[in-house]
XYZ file of C-alpha atoms in Angstrom:
681
model
C 18.157 -9.515 -7.837
C 19.322 -13.279 -6.080
C 17.001 -15.406 -4.063
C 18.146 -18.515 -2.136
C 14.929 -20.769 -1.566
C 14.665 -24.427 -0.652
C 14.440 -25.587 -3.484
C 16.431 -23.942 -6.242
C 18.377 -20.177 -7.437
C 16.201 -17.663 -7.822
C 17.062 -14.921 -10.762
C 14.526 -11.559 -10.396
C 14.482 -8.954 -13.456
C 11.826 -7.421 -11.420
C 9.580 -9.338 -14.383
C 9.691 -12.570 -13.065
C 11.397 -15.305 -11.599
C 14.049 -17.042 -13.290
C 14.741 -19.692 -11.665
C 18.006 -22.513 -11.032
C 17.826 -26.212 -10.153
C 20.222 -29.094 -10.234
C 20.886 -31.321 -12.627
C 22.860 -34.992 -11.626
C 23.951 -34.619 -16.034
C 25.063 -31.584 -15.511
C 28.005 -30.535 -13.241
C 28.336 -26.769 -14.554
C 24.203 -27.148 -12.991
C 23.319 -25.530 -9.522
C 24.879 -27.716 -7.319
C 21.796 -28.300 -4.724
C 18.727 -26.404 -4.163
C 19.177 -26.013 -0.819
C 20.402 -22.408 -0.521
C 21.313 -21.177 3.025
C 23.675 -18.138 2.145
C 25.209 -15.870 -1.326
C 27.133 -13.944 -1.449
C 29.535 -11.239 -4.039
C 33.149 -10.606 -4.196
C 34.879 -7.713 -5.821
C 34.286 -9.828 -8.836
C 31.139 -10.078 -8.680
C 30.857 -14.064 -8.816
C 28.720 -15.044 -7.260
C 28.753 -17.084 -4.021
C 26.586 -19.872 -2.673
C 25.536 -21.579 0.212
C 23.787 -24.674 0.060
C 22.126 -26.831 3.058
C 23.261 -30.236 1.453
C 25.693 -30.527 -1.263
C 28.116 -27.245 -0.339
C 29.028 -24.638 -2.576
C 29.467 -23.177 -5.631
C 30.274 -20.117 -7.576
C 27.791 -18.743 -10.315
C 29.722 -16.586 -13.735
C 27.507 -14.365 -14.822
C 29.550 -14.644 -18.198
C 29.481 -18.090 -19.160
C 26.401 -18.777 -17.168
C 27.893 -21.950 -15.350
C 28.429 -22.583 -11.281
C 31.507 -24.469 -9.881
C 30.583 -26.875 -7.588
C 32.939 -27.698 -3.946
C 31.639 -30.095 -2.091
C 33.808 -32.767 0.186
C 34.287 -35.474 -2.833
C 36.288 -32.643 -5.379
C 37.981 -31.034 -2.348
C 39.527 -30.039 1.478
C 35.413 -28.796 1.814
C 35.084 -29.844 6.097
C 31.216 -30.268 5.722
C 28.777 -29.604 3.298
C 26.412 -28.221 5.543
C 26.927 -24.410 5.095
C 25.622 -22.150 7.082
C 27.211 -18.801 6.423
C 29.784 -17.151 3.233
C 30.939 -13.663 4.164
C 33.760 -11.736 1.449
C 36.521 -10.961 2.791
C 37.587 -8.344 0.634
C 41.351 -7.413 2.843
C 42.481 -10.448 2.106
C 40.094 -11.224 -0.702
C 38.995 -14.380 0.777
C 35.945 -15.858 1.233
C 34.598 -17.496 5.003
C 32.538 -20.711 5.244
C 30.251 -21.658 7.760
C 29.773 -24.875 8.766
C 27.087 -26.465 10.672
C 29.377 -28.989 13.676
C 32.388 -28.574 11.843
C 33.606 -25.144 12.251
C 34.897 -22.422 10.090
C 37.303 -22.466 6.932
C 39.276 -19.738 4.092
C 39.287 -20.015 0.910
C 41.334 -18.370 -1.790
C 40.067 -16.169 -4.440
C 43.332 -15.511 -6.470
C 44.031 -19.557 -5.801
C 40.058 -20.242 -6.414
C 40.981 -23.671 -3.391
C 40.714 -23.785 -0.229
C 42.476 -22.927 2.285
C 44.258 -25.958 5.021
C 43.465 -26.082 8.683
C 39.933 -25.040 9.808
C 39.022 -23.090 13.126
C 37.013 -24.792 15.560
C 35.037 -28.255 15.170
C 31.342 -25.476 15.753
C 28.319 -24.721 14.210
C 28.965 -20.978 13.789
C 26.090 -19.160 11.828
C 27.084 -15.803 10.636
C 30.451 -13.920 9.544
C 30.832 -10.524 10.091
C 34.325 -8.874 8.666
C 34.883 -5.375 10.281
C 38.436 -3.839 10.621
C 40.700 -6.428 9.452
C 39.273 -8.289 12.124
C 36.424 -11.591 12.311
C 34.094 -11.778 14.090
C 31.579 -15.193 14.510
C 28.416 -15.847 15.549
C 28.560 -19.816 17.023
C 26.638 -22.056 19.058
C 26.697 -21.534 22.969
C 30.257 -19.297 22.784
C 28.845 -15.612 22.711
C 30.121 -13.278 19.776
C 34.048 -14.491 19.145
C 37.032 -13.013 17.913
C 40.067 -14.281 15.136
C 42.455 -11.019 15.264
C 43.954 -12.429 12.325
C 44.218 -15.500 10.313
C 46.502 -17.180 11.734
C 45.054 -16.433 15.304
C 43.154 -18.370 17.952
C 39.340 -17.980 18.551
C 38.287 -15.235 21.292
C 35.354 -16.542 23.115
C 32.664 -14.905 24.247
C 31.811 -15.632 27.569
C 28.816 -13.285 28.792
C 25.145 -13.113 27.950
C 23.795 -14.355 24.881
C 26.221 -17.473 24.797
C 24.288 -18.705 21.158
C 23.628 -15.973 18.880
C 21.243 -15.882 15.377
C 22.902 -13.003 13.815
C 25.249 -10.263 13.275
C 24.998 -6.942 12.270
C 27.433 -4.055 11.750
C 25.756 -0.724 11.863
C 26.965 1.784 9.710
C 30.859 0.567 10.205
C 30.846 1.356 14.236
C 28.274 -0.854 15.805
C 28.631 -4.569 16.220
C 24.497 -5.415 16.970
C 23.300 -8.807 17.382
C 20.705 -11.226 17.666
C 20.820 -13.677 19.828
C 18.535 -16.983 20.801
C 16.545 -15.338 23.980
C 14.316 -11.485 23.369
C 16.901 -9.464 23.057
C 19.181 -7.649 20.825
C 22.855 -7.478 22.330
C 25.277 -4.577 21.914
C 28.900 -5.950 21.683
C 32.641 -3.491 22.076
C 35.350 -4.152 18.991
C 36.513 -6.718 22.024
C 33.160 -9.107 22.262
C 32.211 -7.372 25.568
C 28.551 -7.393 25.894
C 27.804 -3.477 26.983
C 23.806 -2.410 25.679
C 21.006 -5.203 25.446
C 17.322 -4.131 24.678
C 14.335 -5.897 24.825
C 12.396 -6.644 21.887
C 8.942 -8.293 23.505
C 7.992 -5.590 26.118
C 8.573 -7.179 28.632
C 11.230 -6.202 31.198
C 13.761 -9.043 31.280
C 15.995 -11.654 29.123
C 14.175 -15.133 27.829
C 14.476 -18.022 25.760
C 10.301 -18.212 24.875
C 11.647 -18.502 21.551
C 10.909 -15.629 19.752
C 14.799 -14.355 18.588
C 16.212 -11.778 16.087
C 16.994 -13.818 13.078
C 18.013 -11.340 10.699
C 19.090 -7.742 10.738
C 19.671 -4.699 8.609
C 19.226 -1.124 8.852
C 17.645 1.750 6.007
C 18.410 5.170 5.700
C 16.290 6.705 8.428
C 18.899 4.645 10.783
C 16.149 2.997 11.182
C 17.473 -0.409 11.727
C 15.140 -3.634 11.156
C 14.799 -7.066 13.268
C 13.366 -9.824 11.204
C 12.111 -12.429 14.847
C 10.704 -15.748 14.361
C 8.062 -15.309 16.111
C 6.350 -11.188 15.260
C 7.130 -10.684 12.665
C 9.712 -7.534 11.733
C 10.742 -5.154 15.313
C 12.418 -1.886 14.354
C 15.168 -0.730 16.825
C 15.604 3.200 16.201
C 19.654 3.798 16.499
C 19.019 7.536 17.621
C 17.693 7.237 20.526
C 18.116 3.050 21.140
C 14.104 1.678 21.300
C 11.799 -0.161 19.199
C 8.725 1.279 17.746
C 5.858 0.218 15.888
C 7.591 2.417 12.248
C 6.080 1.060 9.630
C 2.724 -0.609 8.133
C 3.862 -3.667 6.563
C 0.535 -4.851 5.591
C 1.316 -7.145 2.853
C 3.983 -9.257 4.344
C 1.360 -12.086 6.209
C 3.991 -14.636 7.940
C 5.491 -13.463 11.202
C 8.391 -15.777 10.670
C 10.737 -13.270 8.717
C 14.042 -15.099 7.607
C 16.299 -12.583 6.471
C 15.852 -8.708 5.539
C 18.010 -6.928 2.663
C 18.107 -3.017 2.224
C 18.676 -2.107 -1.654
C 20.602 1.212 -2.733
C 17.621 2.363 -3.721
C 16.485 2.374 0.054
C 13.870 -0.727 -0.679
C 13.842 -3.201 1.549
C 13.828 -6.699 0.727
C 11.639 -9.160 3.086
C 12.032 -12.926 3.099
C 9.879 -15.034 4.442
C 8.552 -18.820 4.556
C 5.701 -17.989 1.842
C 8.097 -15.957 -0.618
C 9.103 -12.522 -0.817
C 7.983 -9.167 -0.418
C 9.476 -5.850 -1.056
C 10.015 -1.978 1.422
C 9.651 1.121 -1.132
C 9.125 4.048 1.399
C 8.548 5.875 -1.804
C 5.019 4.288 -1.803
C 4.332 2.123 1.382
C 3.684 6.293 2.977
C 0.454 4.546 3.482
C -1.559 3.890 6.606
C -3.951 1.822 6.880
C -6.415 1.161 10.133
C -8.792 -1.935 10.158
C -11.694 -1.084 12.499
C -13.360 -3.632 15.229
C -16.111 -5.219 12.988
C -18.460 -7.619 15.154
C -18.261 -10.892 13.781
C -21.800 -11.333 13.025
C -21.122 -9.111 10.089
C -20.436 -10.919 6.390
C -19.546 -6.877 5.066
C -19.107 -3.742 6.722
C -18.497 -1.316 3.620
C -16.867 2.030 4.748
C -18.212 5.259 2.929
C -17.533 7.880 5.794
C -16.180 9.502 8.391
C -17.313 12.748 10.282
C -14.713 15.144 12.730
C -16.521 16.638 16.021
C -15.270 20.663 17.582
C -14.294 18.043 20.180
C -11.842 15.527 18.575
C -14.594 13.301 18.278
C -14.683 10.750 15.213
C -17.785 8.846 13.340
C -17.424 6.701 10.939
C -20.553 5.214 8.282
C -20.768 2.061 7.284
C -22.980 -1.025 6.298
C -22.461 -2.579 9.911
C -23.848 0.684 11.530
C -21.981 3.771 13.583
C -17.503 3.542 14.111
C -16.978 6.155 17.141
C -13.684 6.875 18.920
C -13.145 9.942 21.246
C -10.160 12.682 21.898
C -9.271 9.684 24.504
C -9.725 6.474 23.099
C -6.710 4.426 21.846
C -9.170 2.594 19.926
C -12.674 2.721 17.747
C -15.766 1.440 19.260
C -18.844 -0.085 17.555
C -22.503 1.191 17.711
C -25.547 -0.407 16.405
C -28.331 2.402 15.266
C -31.700 1.604 15.251
C -34.859 2.176 13.727
C -38.322 1.406 14.360
C -36.456 -1.814 15.923
C -34.289 -2.387 13.857
C -30.460 -2.617 12.896
C -29.154 0.567 10.683
C -26.840 0.277 7.681
C -25.138 3.561 7.337
C -24.022 5.058 4.199
C -23.991 9.001 4.064
C -23.096 11.703 7.450
C -22.912 15.063 6.595
C -22.640 18.576 8.819
C -24.489 21.352 8.314
C -23.870 24.995 8.440
C -25.691 25.010 12.428
C -23.236 22.487 13.375
C -26.473 20.009 12.780
C -25.399 16.570 12.320
C -27.720 14.028 9.501
C -26.523 10.520 8.348
C -28.788 8.519 6.618
C -29.326 4.888 6.543
C -31.020 1.684 4.645
C -34.256 3.806 5.884
C -34.120 7.089 6.320
C -32.126 10.073 6.930
C -31.519 11.278 10.895
C -30.565 13.401 12.921
C -27.961 12.400 15.044
C -27.386 12.931 18.394
C -23.420 13.648 18.959
C -23.898 12.673 23.008
C -26.488 9.734 23.025
C -24.736 8.559 19.374
C -28.830 7.535 19.773
C -30.226 8.777 15.444
C -34.120 10.866 15.719
C -36.190 9.886 12.929
C -37.356 14.086 10.953
C -41.177 14.010 11.442
C -43.558 13.031 9.032
C -47.695 13.398 8.772
C -48.811 9.489 9.868
C -50.197 8.578 6.908
C -47.461 8.844 4.700
C -45.500 6.899 8.271
C -44.264 4.283 5.968
C -44.097 6.467 2.205
C -41.305 6.730 0.311
C -38.517 9.048 2.827
C -39.731 8.036 6.665
C -39.295 3.692 4.683
C -37.279 3.324 1.677
C -37.491 0.442 -0.321
C -34.245 -2.282 -0.699
C -32.039 1.449 -1.232
C -30.339 3.668 0.282
C -29.336 7.113 1.250
C -25.389 7.171 -0.028
C -25.880 11.456 -0.400
C -26.224 14.102 1.609
C -25.772 18.056 0.858
C -26.367 21.934 1.446
C -27.587 24.092 -0.618
C -28.710 28.088 0.589
C -31.763 29.962 -0.496
C -33.194 33.245 0.886
C -31.854 32.890 4.128
C -32.856 29.616 4.832
C -30.258 25.911 4.968
C -32.593 24.049 2.945
C -30.863 20.397 2.628
C -30.663 17.245 0.287
C -30.385 13.314 0.407
C -30.902 11.568 -2.433
C -31.958 7.904 -2.713
C -30.520 5.436 -4.767
C -33.337 4.018 -7.415
C -35.903 6.623 -5.826
C -36.321 10.977 -6.528
C -33.852 12.934 -4.384
C -35.818 15.241 -1.538
C -35.550 18.846 -0.195
C -35.488 19.319 3.408
C -36.209 22.361 5.702
C -34.525 20.548 8.746
C -36.233 23.212 10.997
C -39.313 22.865 10.174
C -38.650 19.352 8.735
C -40.862 20.473 5.409
C -39.556 17.244 3.483
C -40.904 17.763 -0.429
C -39.646 15.171 -3.547
C -37.458 16.681 -6.124
C -39.077 15.755 -9.400
C -38.150 16.961 -12.494
C -40.515 20.148 -15.036
C -41.014 18.301 -17.257
C -44.160 16.779 -20.052
C -43.757 13.409 -17.834
C -45.187 12.381 -15.050
C -42.902 12.156 -12.091
C -40.129 13.145 -14.473
C -36.936 11.065 -11.501
C -34.595 13.599 -13.581
C -32.080 10.166 -12.537
C -33.166 7.506 -10.942
C -29.977 6.376 -10.169
C -28.888 9.483 -8.697
C -24.870 8.837 -6.947
C -23.714 11.348 -5.484
C -25.443 15.525 -4.778
C -22.567 17.791 -5.511
C -23.301 21.618 -5.087
C -19.939 24.369 -6.517
C -18.916 27.344 -4.271
C -21.372 29.384 -6.373
C -24.488 27.503 -5.136
C -25.453 25.426 -7.405
C -26.243 22.186 -7.608
C -25.542 19.158 -9.528
C -25.814 15.243 -9.914
C -23.982 13.084 -10.896
C -26.039 9.886 -11.696
C -25.870 6.238 -13.217
C -28.207 6.916 -15.828
C -28.421 10.832 -17.574
C -24.842 11.374 -16.271
C -24.819 15.075 -15.146
C -27.119 17.141 -14.506
C -27.977 21.007 -12.812
C -30.627 20.939 -11.151
C -32.585 24.521 -10.778
C -33.576 25.987 -7.709
C -35.145 29.304 -7.148
C -34.058 31.692 -5.224
C -38.395 31.611 -4.646
C -38.503 28.153 -3.532
C -39.934 28.359 0.179
C -40.590 25.316 1.781
C -43.028 26.790 4.114
C -45.690 26.763 1.324
C -45.318 22.737 2.178
C -45.900 21.574 6.031
C -44.626 18.910 7.556
C -48.658 18.711 8.439
C -49.895 17.025 4.990
C -51.875 13.937 4.177
C -49.256 12.860 1.424
C -45.478 13.682 0.711
C -45.258 16.942 -1.083
C -43.661 17.033 -4.798
C -41.668 19.794 -5.953
C -41.249 20.475 -9.745
C -37.793 22.098 -10.863
C -36.434 22.531 -14.228
C -32.884 21.099 -14.727
C -30.193 20.106 -17.602
C -28.812 17.730 -18.291
C -25.538 16.647 -20.322
C -25.661 13.264 -20.647
C -26.144 12.345 -23.878
C -23.161 14.824 -25.479
C -19.684 13.306 -25.939
C -15.592 13.557 -26.971
C -14.718 13.313 -30.262
C -15.764 9.285 -31.134
C -16.999 8.679 -28.443
C -20.344 6.988 -25.713
C -21.927 8.686 -24.172
C -21.133 9.967 -20.422
C -24.461 8.875 -18.603
C -22.825 6.919 -15.914
C -20.970 9.883 -13.535
C -19.698 8.535 -10.106
C -18.108 12.012 -8.901
C -17.968 15.193 -9.458
C -14.495 18.427 -8.740
C -14.814 22.295 -8.771
C -12.173 23.478 -10.880
C -11.533 27.278 -10.505
C -12.247 28.527 -13.856
C -16.328 27.326 -14.055
C -15.019 23.886 -15.630
C -15.408 20.545 -13.724
C -13.108 17.170 -13.332
C -16.608 14.225 -13.412
C -15.564 10.646 -12.745
C -17.095 8.254 -14.574
C -17.962 4.237 -15.006
C -16.181 3.545 -17.888
C -15.660 6.228 -20.113
C -12.541 7.160 -16.766
C -11.194 10.807 -16.256
C -13.296 13.602 -17.786
C -13.564 17.547 -17.721
C -16.795 19.051 -18.174
C -16.944 23.261 -19.267
C -21.061 22.998 -19.052
C -20.046 27.119 -20.637
C -18.793 25.063 -24.232
C -22.598 25.317 -26.079
C -20.102 22.772 -28.627
C -18.239 21.019 -26.962
C -18.900 20.364 -23.331
C -16.631 17.059 -21.899
C -13.361 16.374 -23.366
C -12.082 12.387 -22.287
C -8.265 11.951 -20.195
C -9.099 8.983 -20.048
C -5.827 6.182 -20.844
C -6.636 2.763 -19.807
C -8.608 3.063 -15.971
C -11.651 3.324 -17.083
C -14.091 2.374 -14.021
C -13.318 5.094 -11.821
C -14.462 5.712 -8.693
C -13.992 8.754 -5.559
C -11.824 12.537 -7.094
C -10.504 14.434 -5.502
C -8.509 18.424 -5.513
C -5.306 18.249 -3.735
C -3.880 21.483 -5.587
C -3.671 23.137 -9.158
C -2.224 19.908 -10.127
C -3.231 16.834 -8.776
C -6.308 15.343 -8.527
C -6.428 11.104 -6.600
C -9.045 8.875 -7.583
C -10.765 6.074 -6.173
C -11.047 2.600 -8.211
C -11.043 -0.864 -8.460
C -7.149 -1.379 -9.618
C -5.623 1.130 -6.233
C -5.638 4.370 -5.433
C -4.881 6.903 -8.927
C -3.089 10.261 -8.525
C -3.163 12.392 -11.899
C -0.973 15.080 -12.230
C -3.100 18.047 -14.201
C 0.234 19.624 -15.486
C 2.468 16.551 -16.740
C -0.700 15.155 -18.084
C 1.091 11.718 -16.426
C -1.643 8.743 -13.975
C 0.460 7.065 -11.225
C -1.430 3.999 -9.664
C -0.573 2.726 -6.399
C -1.407 -0.331 -4.607
C 0.175 -3.788 -3.372
C 3.240 -2.518 -4.766
C 3.200 -0.054 -2.038
C 1.160 -1.241 0.675
C -2.472 -1.373 -0.536
C -3.923 -4.627 0.018
C -6.623 -3.485 0.467
C -9.470 -3.136 -1.807
C -10.909 0.497 -1.473
C -13.977 2.213 -3.536
C -16.319 5.315 -2.994
C -15.716 8.477 -2.243
C -13.362 10.729 -0.177
C -14.302 10.882 2.859
C -14.821 14.675 3.838
C -12.162 16.519 5.193
C -11.018 17.580 8.885
C -12.478 21.271 9.704
C -10.648 21.389 12.509
C -7.093 19.994 12.338
C -5.304 21.095 9.108
C -2.929 18.463 8.511
C -3.385 16.946 5.369
C -4.886 14.108 5.545
C -6.992 12.182 2.753
C -9.359 9.283 3.500
C -11.496 6.557 1.951
C -12.758 3.498 2.905
C -12.501 -0.731 2.578
C -14.704 -3.520 3.337
C -13.712 -3.054 7.426
C -11.640 0.277 7.614
C -10.078 2.773 6.201
C -6.570 4.175 4.037
C -5.167 8.022 5.803
C -2.595 9.504 3.392
C -0.582 12.978 3.053
C -0.371 13.697 -0.443
C 1.941 16.449 0.528
C 4.823 13.112 1.595
C 3.728 11.374 -1.537
C 7.275 11.094 -2.727
C 8.709 11.439 -5.799
C 9.943 7.648 -7.755
C 13.345 9.614 -8.945
C 14.567 6.290 -9.947
C 15.631 6.380 -13.811
C 15.714 2.502 -14.543
C 17.938 1.042 -16.143
C 16.992 -1.087 -19.545
C 18.893 -4.741 -19.728
C 18.504 -7.376 -21.553
C 17.491 -10.424 -19.406
C 17.177 -13.256 -21.467
C 18.638 -14.079 -25.091
C 17.457 -16.512 -27.871
C 19.188 -17.899 -31.334
C 17.835 -19.434 -33.041
C 15.322 -20.647 -30.336
C 18.991 -21.804 -28.522
C 18.982 -20.370 -24.986
C 22.467 -18.589 -25.427
C 22.149 -15.647 -22.233
C 26.752 -16.642 -22.024
C 26.537 -14.016 -25.200
C 25.683 -10.922 -23.500
C 28.900 -10.407 -21.634
C 30.583 -9.182 -24.506
C 29.833 -8.032 -27.906
C 27.365 -10.264 -29.930
C 29.095 -11.660 -33.707
C 26.839 -13.626 -35.534
C 26.966 -15.892 -38.828
C 24.945 -14.514 -40.669
C 22.347 -17.679 -40.275
C 22.026 -17.310 -37.136
C 20.364 -14.000 -38.132
C 16.551 -14.771 -35.307
C 16.804 -12.994 -31.836
C 14.412 -13.284 -29.086
C 15.119 -11.657 -25.811
C 13.465 -10.876 -22.492
C 14.230 -6.503 -21.271
C 13.722 -5.094 -18.139
C 13.487 -1.670 -16.536
C 14.863 -3.364 -13.818
C 12.478 -0.854 -11.407
C 11.423 -3.713 -8.964
C 8.930 -1.803 -7.806
C 6.731 0.305 -10.287
C 8.422 -2.501 -13.497
C 4.781 -2.676 -13.853
C 3.683 0.761 -14.745
C 7.518 1.071 -16.557
C 7.149 2.360 -20.372
C 8.872 1.306 -23.354
C 9.683 2.606 -26.147
C 11.188 0.698 -29.599
C 13.379 3.051 -31.466
């Protein structure tokens, strides 16, 4: 891929940029560093136009530039705006700034005599042997043949910036106004589509300056002030079609669509690539209060009426079905603003919220929280006043037709609760130790399909707690003067480990399989398959380079999705293959934590996870497989440490003394090159 900048010509092979620059002492170097346009002819010769140094060609076979300027040719001006290859005539059309238009004969390698109109032309389009021109104060101009006089348009849009031919039929152009203009073959304007939401044309300074069409009939319109606008060529309407979170510039200077349906976006601050295979993730930023230094989003819950509730470190966000945007609400307990870390709905549709102080019921009408009453003497004890911690996980378990709620407090013991009677008890391990906390650093409580309780912890790893069917919380009434303690048997697998591995003691999340096995993610040991019934080998490691993993979700029998500090990871179970989705796929935020609870009222297959100030959503079924087969190329060559790129284009024949070679290779897959594995045979 070749990229022209104001500071040289760049060649990008998917791994690195190689920069060509002008050298005053080398006549075969790049003619000038301020590149304005690039074009390729049928002989694979690259033509480069510059702002003040004429134009030049680059021959890949010998690695040399041939320069043309007004000191060594009949070039009308050294200020080049555009170069267009005319296949039928085997010529180049050279559009100048203030000097009109000339042609260059490729067979004779020289400029033709004469020029067309001493004017400024910004763009040239070849269609059906006709030449269409975008010039200042001329609207769309037209040349039927080379020897014809210029046919000047007189319609609105008197100055055009860019001309584009859609599917070989429609002529569209951006102008010095807020419209996208369509012309017929005789340069008559037949349609104008306004892109800025206003009802009439104006010259506010926001203009379309670049155009490109993708495979879905969407015309990408790069503007001066408001980024990319998307025009649906089937409905003739502007739509917000794609999310471009990584493009942090509003001025889009160039758009290029390649044969893999990738869109290359040139801006004043750099080059960006939109790959539809990877950019299938929707980023939602929430209206975080300005005085909130941090707002990590932890979970989302859906109500039957369509309302969405999100919990975060800076309070609650909600969106009713009639709302267009999320609203923020602070929740208070004893006059103190709450940080929210978990939300849960039980079998009877009661909603619980865990904070940095306690566990609450949530009123879904008023969005107010209410505490679970305990005896006044324990008003400031443990469950009712957590110190320097948080309720980070809530779940439920059925015992004797009762629904019991379980809540974990990071750094403390879990609690078991009878919601109707508001009985709250501490869960203590049955051991010889006094007040054994089972796992002092509980990350998650998980109840599987067989009603077994598992604890994912940072100390003990994975632990099963045995809750007897005979458990009766009524024996521990809420009016007791101290918080009751219930002792449970448990089993931990933390000290067991895969062969030649460290103990699995820092488990983050767990997901169940159909064969009484589980997948667990760890902080340090990667992905592990857990076999609780295997007495000799409980763990099998499936770790690769991604060792520090967080939340996990199983979307079908073949795919796991995992959050990590690297990005989103897809693990294909059948193929034993990892695929990382990160910034190159449109994921610019530092996502992490657990996946959100799914929407039980809508089968949309959406998977979501939070980050600081928002969340990301995607449908795993719509993640398109990357079928591009990387083509390995040698992109640089040295012979005895001497640059020898010119030798790459013919069979390599060297003397026996020239037996030391060094070369760079690339797969030229551009957006996924960092995930390409090279094998040497």
